[in-house]
Coordinates of N, CA and C in Angstrom, one line a residue:
X977 N -29.0 -10.1 143.4 CA -27.9 -9.3 143.7 C -27.3 -9.8 145.0
X978 N -26.0 -9.8 145.1 CA -25.3 -10.3 146.3 C -25.3 -9.3 147.4
X979 N -25.4 -9.7 148.7 CA -25.4 -8.8 149.8 C -24.1 -9.0 150.6
X980 N -23.6 -7.9 151.0 CA -22.3 -7.8 151.7 C -22.6 -7.3 153.1
X981 N -22.2 -7.9 154.2 CA -22.3 -7.4 155.5 C -21.0 -6.7 155.9
X982 N -21.1 -5.5 156.3 CA -19.9 -4.6 156.5 C -20.0 -4.1 158.0
X983 N -19.1 -4.3 158.8 CA -19.1 -3.8 160.2 C -19.2 -2.3 160.1
X984 N -20.1 -1.7 160.9 CA -20.2 -0.2 161.0 C -19.2 0.3 161.9
X985 N -18.7 1.5 161.6 CA -17.7 2.3 162.4 C -18.4 3.6 162.8
X986 N -17.6 4.3 163.6 CA -18.1 5.6 164.1 C -18.5 6.5 163.0
X987 N -17.8 6.5 161.9 CA -18.1 7.3 160.7 C -19.5 7.0 160.1
X988 N -20.0 5.8 160.4 CA -21.3 5.3 159.9 C -22.5 5.7 160.9
X989 N -22.2 6.4 161.9 CA -23.2 6.7 162.9 C -24.4 7.3 162.4
X990 N -24.3 8.3 161.5 CA -25.5 9.0 161.0 C -26.3 8.0 160.1
X991 N -25.6 7.2 159.3 CA -26.3 6.3 158.4 C -27.0 5.3 159.2
X992 N -26.4 4.7 160.2 CA -27.0 3.7 161.1 C -28.2 4.4 161.8
X993 N -28.0 5.6 162.3 CA -29.1 6.3 163.0 C -30.3 6.5 162.1
X994 N -30.1 6.8 160.8 CA -31.2 7.0 159.9 C -31.9 5.7 159.6
X995 N -31.1 4.6 159.4 CA -31.8 3.3 159.2 C -32.6 2.9 160.4
X996 N -32.1 3.2 161.6 CA -32.8 2.9 162.8 C -34.2 3.5 162.9
X997 N -34.3 4.7 162.3 CA -35.6 5.4 162.2 C -36.6 4.6 161.4
X998 N -36.2 4.0 160.3 CA -37.1 3.1 159.6 C -37.5 1.9 160.3
X999 N -36.5 1.3 161.0 CA -36.7 0.1 161.9 C -37.8 0.4 162.9
X1000 N -37.6 1.5 163.6 CA -38.5 1.9 164.7 C -39.8 2.3 164.2
X1001 N -39.9 2.9 163.0 CA -41.2 3.2 162.4 C -42.0 1.9 162.1
X1002 N -41.3 0.9 161.5 CA -41.9 -0.4 161.3 C -42.5 -0.9 162.6
X1003 N -41.7 -0.8 163.7 CA -42.1 -1.4 165.0 C -43.2 -0.5 165.7
X1004 N -43.3 0.7 165.3 CA -44.3 1.5 165.9 C -45.7 1.0 165.8
X1005 N -45.9 0.2 164.7 CA -47.2 -0.5 164.5 C -47.5 -1.6 165.5
X1006 N -46.4 -2.2 166.0 CA -46.6 -3.3 167.0 C -46.5 -2.9 168.4
X1007 N -45.7 -1.9 168.7 CA -45.4 -1.5 170.1 C -45.8 -0.1 170.5
X1008 N -46.7 0.5 169.8 CA -47.2 1.8 170.3 C -46.0 2.8 170.5
X1009 N -45.1 2.8 169.6 CA -44.0 3.8 169.7 C -44.5 5.2 169.1
X1010 N -44.1 6.2 169.8 CA -44.5 7.6 169.3 C -43.2 8.3 169.0
X1011 N -43.3 9.3 168.1 CA -42.1 10.1 167.7 C -41.9 11.2 168.8
X1012 N -40.7 11.7 168.9 CA -40.4 12.8 169.8 C -41.0 14.1 169.2
X1013 N -41.0 15.1 170.0 CA -41.5 16.4 169.5 C -40.7 16.9 168.2
X1014 N -39.5 16.4 168.0 CA -38.7 16.7 166.8 C -39.1 15.9 165.6
X1015 N -40.0 14.9 165.8 CA -40.5 14.1 164.7 C -39.7 12.8 164.4
X1016 N -38.8 12.4 165.3 CA -38.1 11.2 165.1 C -38.4 10.2 166.3
X1017 N -37.9 9.0 166.1 CA -38.0 8.0 167.2 C -36.7 8.1 168.1
X1018 N -36.9 8.0 169.4 CA -35.7 8.0 170.3 C -35.1 6.6 170.3
X1019 N -33.8 6.5 170.3 CA -33.0 5.3 170.5 C -31.7 5.7 171.2
X1020 N -31.5 5.2 172.4 CA -30.5 5.7 173.3 C -29.2 4.8 173.3
X1021 N -29.2 3.8 172.5 CA -28.0 2.8 172.6 C -27.2 2.8 171.3
X1022 N -27.4 3.7 170.4 CA -26.6 3.7 169.1 C -25.1 3.7 169.4
X1023 N -24.7 4.7 170.2 CA -23.2 4.8 170.4 C -22.7 3.5 171.1
X1024 N -23.4 2.9 171.9 CA -23.0 1.6 172.5 C -22.6 0.6 171.5
X1025 N -23.4 0.5 170.4 CA -23.1 -0.5 169.4 C -22.0 -0.1 168.5
X1026 N -21.6 1.1 168.5 CA -20.4 1.5 167.7 C -19.1 1.6 168.5
X1027 N -19.2 1.6 169.9 CA -18.0 1.9 170.7 C -17.7 0.7 171.6
X1028 N -18.6 -0.1 172.1 CA -18.4 -1.1 173.1 C -17.9 -2.4 172.4
X1029 N -16.9 -3.0 173.0 CA -16.3 -4.2 172.4 C -17.3 -5.4 172.4
X1030 N -18.2 -5.5 173.3 CA -19.1 -6.6 173.3 C -20.4 -6.4 172.4
X1031 N -20.4 -5.3 171.6 CA -21.5 -5.0 170.7 C -20.9 -4.8 169.3
X1032 N -21.8 -5.1 168.3 CA -21.4 -4.8 166.9 C -22.6 -4.4 166.1
X1033 N -22.4 -3.4 165.3 CA -23.4 -3.0 164.3 C -22.8 -3.3 162.9
X1034 N -23.7 -3.8 162.0 CA -23.2 -4.0 160.6 C -24.2 -3.4 159.7
X1035 N -23.7 -3.0 158.5 CA -24.6 -2.5 157.4 C -24.7 -3.5 156.4
X1036 N -25.8 -3.6 155.7 CA -26.0 -4.6 154.6 C -26.0 -3.8 153.3
X1037 N -25.1 -4.2 152.4 CA -25.0 -3.5 151.1 C -25.2 -4.4 149.9
X1038 N -25.9 -4.0 148.9 CA -25.9 -4.7 147.6 C -25.2 -3.8 146.6
X1039 N -24.0 -4.0 146.3 CA -23.2 -3.1 145.6 C -23.0 -1.9 146.5
X1040 N -23.4 -0.7 146.0 CA -23.2 0.5 146.8 C -24.6 0.9 147.5
X1041 N -25.6 0.1 147.3 CA -26.9 0.4 147.8 C -27.1 -0.2 149.2
X1042 N -27.5 0.6 150.2 CA -27.8 0.2 151.5 C -29.1 -0.6 151.5
X1043 N -29.1 -1.7 152.1 CA -30.3 -2.5 152.2 C -30.8 -2.8 153.6
X1044 N -29.9 -2.6 154.6 CA -30.4 -2.8 156.0 C -29.2 -2.8 156.9
X1045 N -29.5 -3.3 158.2 CA -28.4 -3.3 159.2 C -28.8 -4.4 160.2
X1046 N -27.8 -4.7 161.1 CA -28.0 -5.6 162.2 C -27.2 -5.0 163.4
X1047 N -27.6 -5.4 164.6 CA -26.9 -5.1 165.8 C -26.9 -6.3 166.7
X1048 N -25.7 -6.7 167.1 CA -25.6 -7.9 168.0 C -24.8 -7.5 169.2
X1049 N -25.0 -8.3 170.3 CA -24.2 -8.0 171.5 C -24.0 -9.3 172.3
X1050 N -22.9 -9.3 173.0 CA -22.5 -10.4 173.9 C -23.3 -10.4 175.2
X1051 N -24.0 -11.5 175.5 CA -24.8 -11.5 176.8 C -23.9 -12.0 177.9
X1052 N -24.4 -11.9 179.1 CA -23.6 -12.4 180.3 C -23.3 -13.9 180.3
X1053 N -24.2 -14.6 179.6 CA -24.0 -16.1 179.5 C -23.0 -16.5 178.4
X1054 N -22.4 -15.5 177.8 CA -21.4 -15.6 176.7 C -22.1 -16.0 175.3
X1055 N -23.4 -16.0 175.3 CA -24.1 -16.2 174.0 C -24.1 -14.8 173.3
X1056 N -24.2 -14.8 172.0 CA -24.3 -13.6 171.2 C -25.8 -13.4 170.8
X1057 N -26.3 -12.2 171.1 CA -27.8 -12.0 170.8 C -27.9 -11.1 169.6
X1058 N -28.9 -11.4 168.7 CA -29.3 -10.6 167.6 C -30.2 -9.5 168.3
X1059 N -29.7 -8.3 168.4 CA -30.5 -7.3 169.1 C -31.5 -6.6 168.1
X1060 N -31.0 -6.3 166.9 CA -31.7 -5.7 165.9 C -31.4 -6.3 164.5
X1061 N -32.4 -6.4 163.7 CA -32.1 -6.9 162.3 C -33.2 -6.2 161.4
X1062 N -32.7 -5.6 160.4 CA -33.6 -4.8 159.5 C -33.2 -4.8 158.1
X1063 N -34.2 -5.1 157.2 CA -34.0 -4.9 155.8 C -35.1 -4.0 155.3
X1064 N -34.6 -3.0 154.5 CA -35.6 -2.0 153.9 C -36.7 -2.7 153.1
X1065 N -37.9 -2.3 153.2 CA -39.0 -2.9 152.6 C -38.8 -3.2 151.1
X1066 N -38.2 -2.3 150.4 CA -38.0 -2.5 148.9 C -37.1 -3.7 148.6
X1067 N -36.3 -4.1 149.6 CA -35.3 -5.2 149.4 C -35.8 -6.5 150.1
X1068 N -36.9 -6.6 150.6 CA -37.4 -7.8 151.3 C -38.0 -8.8 150.2
X1069 N -38.0 -10.0 150.6 CA -38.5 -11.1 149.7 C -37.7 -11.3 148.4
X1070 N -36.5 -10.9 148.5 CA -35.6 -11.2 147.3 C -34.4 -12.0 147.7
X1071 N -34.4 -12.5 149.0 CA -33.3 -13.3 149.5 C -32.2 -12.5 150.1
X1072 N -32.3 -11.2 150.1 CA -31.2 -10.4 150.7 C -31.2 -10.5 152.3
X1073 N -32.4 -10.6 152.9 CA -32.5 -10.7 154.3 C -31.9 -12.0 154.8
X1074 N -32.2 -13.1 154.1 CA -31.7 -14.4 154.4 C -30.2 -14.5 154.3
X1075 N -29.7 -13.9 153.2 CA -28.2 -13.9 153.0 C -27.5 -13.1 154.0
X1076 N -28.1 -11.9 154.4 CA -27.5 -11.1 155.4 C -27.6 -11.7 156.8
X1077 N -28.7 -12.3 157.1 CA -28.9 -13.0 158.4 C -27.8 -14.1 158.6
X1078 N -27.7 -14.9 157.5 CA -26.7 -16.0 157.6 C -25.3 -15.5 157.8
X1079 N -24.9 -14.4 157.1 CA -23.6 -13.8 157.3 C -23.4 -13.3 158.7
X1080 N -24.4 -12.6 159.2 CA -24.3 -12.0 160.5 C -24.2 -13.1 161.6
X1081 N -25.0 -14.1 161.5 CA -24.9 -15.2 162.5 C -23.6 -15.9 162.4
X1082 N -23.0 -16.0 161.3 CA -21.8 -16.8 161.1 C -20.5 -15.9 161.5
X1083 N -20.7 -14.6 161.7 CA -19.6 -13.7 162.0 C -19.0 -14.1 163.3
X1084 N -19.8 -14.6 164.3 CA -19.3 -15.0 165.6 C -19.8 -16.4 165.9
X1085 N -19.2 -17.4 165.5 CA -19.6 -18.8 165.8 C -19.7 -19.0 167.3
X1086 N -20.6 -19.9 167.6 CA -20.8 -20.2 169.0 C -22.3 -20.2 169.4
X1087 N -22.5 -20.0 170.7 CA -23.9 -19.9 171.2 C -24.6 -18.6 170.8
X1088 N -25.8 -18.7 170.3 CA -26.6 -17.6 169.8 C -27.9 -17.5 170.5
X1089 N -28.4 -16.3 170.7 CA -29.8 -16.1 171.2 C -30.4 -15.1 170.3
X1090 N -31.7 -15.4 169.9 CA -32.4 -14.6 169.0 C -33.9 -14.6 169.5
X1091 N -34.4 -13.4 169.7 CA -35.8 -13.3 170.2 C -36.6 -12.5 169.2
X1092 N -37.8 -12.8 169.0 CA -38.7 -11.9 168.2 C -40.1 -11.8 168.8
X1093 N -40.7 -10.7 168.5 CA -42.0 -10.4 169.0 C -43.0 -11.3 168.2
X1094 N -43.8 -12.0 169.0 CA -44.8 -12.9 168.4 C -45.8 -12.2 167.5
X1095 N -46.0 -10.9 167.7 CA -46.9 -10.1 166.9 C -46.3 -9.8 165.5
X1096 N -45.0 -9.9 165.4 CA -44.3 -9.7 164.2 C -44.3 -10.9 163.4
X1097 N -45.4 -11.1 162.6 CA -45.6 -12.3 161.8 C -44.5 -12.6 160.8
X1098 N -44.0 -11.5 160.2 CA -42.9 -11.7 159.2 C -41.7 -12.4 159.9
X1099 N -41.3 -11.9 161.1 CA -40.2 -12.5 161.9 C -40.5 -13.9 162.3
X1100 N -41.7 -14.2 162.7 CA -42.1 -15.5 163.1 C -42.0 -16.5 162.0
X1101 N -42.2 -16.1 160.7 CA -42.0 -17.0 159.6 C -40.6 -17.0 159.1
X1102 N -39.8 -15.9 159.3 CA -38.5 -15.8 158.8 C -37.4 -16.6 159.6
X1103 N -37.4 -16.3 161.0 CA -36.3 -16.8 161.8 C -36.3 -18.3 162.1
X1104 N -37.4 -19.0 162.5 CA -37.2 -20.4 162.8 C -36.7 -21.3 161.7
X1105 N -37.1 -21.2 160.5 CA -36.5 -22.1 159.4 C -35.1 -21.7 159.1
X1106 N -34.7 -20.4 159.1 CA -33.4 -20.0 158.9 C -32.4 -20.5 160.0
X1107 N -32.8 -20.4 161.2 CA -32.0 -20.8 162.3 C -31.9 -22.4 162.3
X1108 N -33.0 -23.1 162.0 CA -32.9 -24.5 162.0 C -31.9 -25.0 160.9
X1109 N -31.9 -24.3 159.8 CA -31.0 -24.7 158.7 C -29.5 -24.4 159.1
X1110 N -29.3 -23.3 159.8 CA -27.9 -22.8 160.1 C -27.3 -23.5 161.3
X1111 N -28.2 -23.9 162.3 CA -27.7 -24.4 163.6 C -27.0 -25.7 163.5
X1112 N -26.0 -25.9 164.3 CA -25.4 -27.2 164.4 C -26.0 -27.8 165.7
X1113 N -26.9 -28.8 165.6 CA -27.5 -29.3 166.8 C -28.9 -28.7 166.9
X1114 N -29.5 -29.1 168.1 CA -30.9 -28.7 168.3 C -31.1 -27.2 168.5
X1115 N -32.2 -26.7 168.2 CA -32.6 -25.3 168.5 C -33.6 -25.3 169.6
X1116 N -33.2 -24.6 170.7 CA -34.1 -24.6 171.8 C -35.1 -23.4 171.6
X1117 N -36.4 -23.6 171.8 CA -37.3 -22.5 171.6 C -38.1 -22.4 172.9
X1118 N -38.2 -21.1 173.3 CA -38.9 -20.8 174.6 C -39.9 -19.7 174.3
X1119 N -41.1 -19.9 174.7 CA -42.1 -18.8 174.6 C -42.2 -18.0 175.9
X1120 N -42.2 -16.7 175.8 CA -42.2 -15.9 177.0 C -43.4 -14.9 176.9
X1121 N -44.1 -14.8 178.0 CA -45.3 -14.0 178.0 C -45.3 -13.0 179.1
X1122 N -46.1 -11.9 179.0 CA -46.2 -11.0 180.2 C -46.8 -11.8 181.3
X1123 N -46.4 -11.5 182.5 CA -45.7 -10.4 183.0 C -44.2 -10.6 183.0
X1124 N -43.7 -11.7 182.5 CA -42.2 -12.0 182.5 C -41.5 -11.1 181.4
X1125 N -42.2 -10.6 180.5 CA -41.7 -9.7 179.5 C -42.8 -8.7 179.1
X1126 N -42.4 -7.6 178.4 CA -43.4 -6.6 178.1 C -44.4 -7.0 177.0
X1127 N -44.0 -8.0 176.2 CA -44.8 -8.5 175.1 C -44.5 -9.9 174.9
X1128 N -45.4 -10.7 174.3 CA -45.2 -12.1 174.0 C -44.1 -12.2 173.0
X1129 N -43.2 -13.1 173.3 CA -42.0 -13.3 172.4 C -41.6 -14.7 172.3
X1130 N -40.9 -15.1 171.2 CA -40.2 -16.4 171.1 C -38.7 -16.1 171.2
X1131 N -38.1 -17.0 171.9 CA -36.6 -16.9 172.1 C -36.0 -18.2 171.6
X1132 N -35.1 -18.1 170.6 CA -34.4 -19.2 170.1 C -32.9 -19.2 170.6
X1133 N -32.5 -20.4 171.0 CA -31.1 -20.5 171.4 C -30.5 -21.7 170.6
X1134 N -29.3 -21.5 170.1 CA -28.7 -22.4 169.2 C -27.2 -22.2 169.0
X1135 N -26.6 -23.1 168.4 CA -25.2 -23.1 168.2 C -24.9 -22.8 166.7
X1136 N -24.0 -21.9 166.4 CA -23.5 -21.7 165.0 C -22.1 -22.3 164.9
X1137 N -21.9 -23.2 164.0 CA -20.6 -23.8 163.8 C -19.6 -22.9 163.2
X1138 N -18.3 -23.2 163.5 CA -17.2 -22.6 162.8 C -17.3 -22.8 161.3
X1139 N -16.9 -21.8 160.5 CA -16.9 -22.0 159.1 C -15.9 -23.1 158.7
X1140 N -16.1 -23.9 157.7 CA -15.2 -24.9 157.3 C -13.9 -24.4 156.7

């Protein structure tokens, strides 16, 4: 099934907030996240991704079915960072994540930054080959470890070409 990447708007706030709960639940296994007394995970930047010009949230849809989301932002060095990327478990390993990731990365050609938690083995297998295939030119990879960061992570920097 074909995946469509659709920019999220303020009207999609609740939908995006609900999907973020699944994302944070998945990460609770890696990062010791706990739920609030109300039973959800706290995320304080949702409105920033819906309202600020240098940020963008997108929903992934297969027909009318929601399959995931992404959040990107412009960094001070003018590269665009993949801040969040999530595909619901039911839709993983069917090519939907790869198709959505390529569309998201191509939305804003130019310099990109993408980091992933080294403990997230699925991300460690997913991102490097996808980025190598999509990038125009070399992919710079840097490993970052505590105390320079809260957790061991890999950072990829690369260029996404303009669509032909």
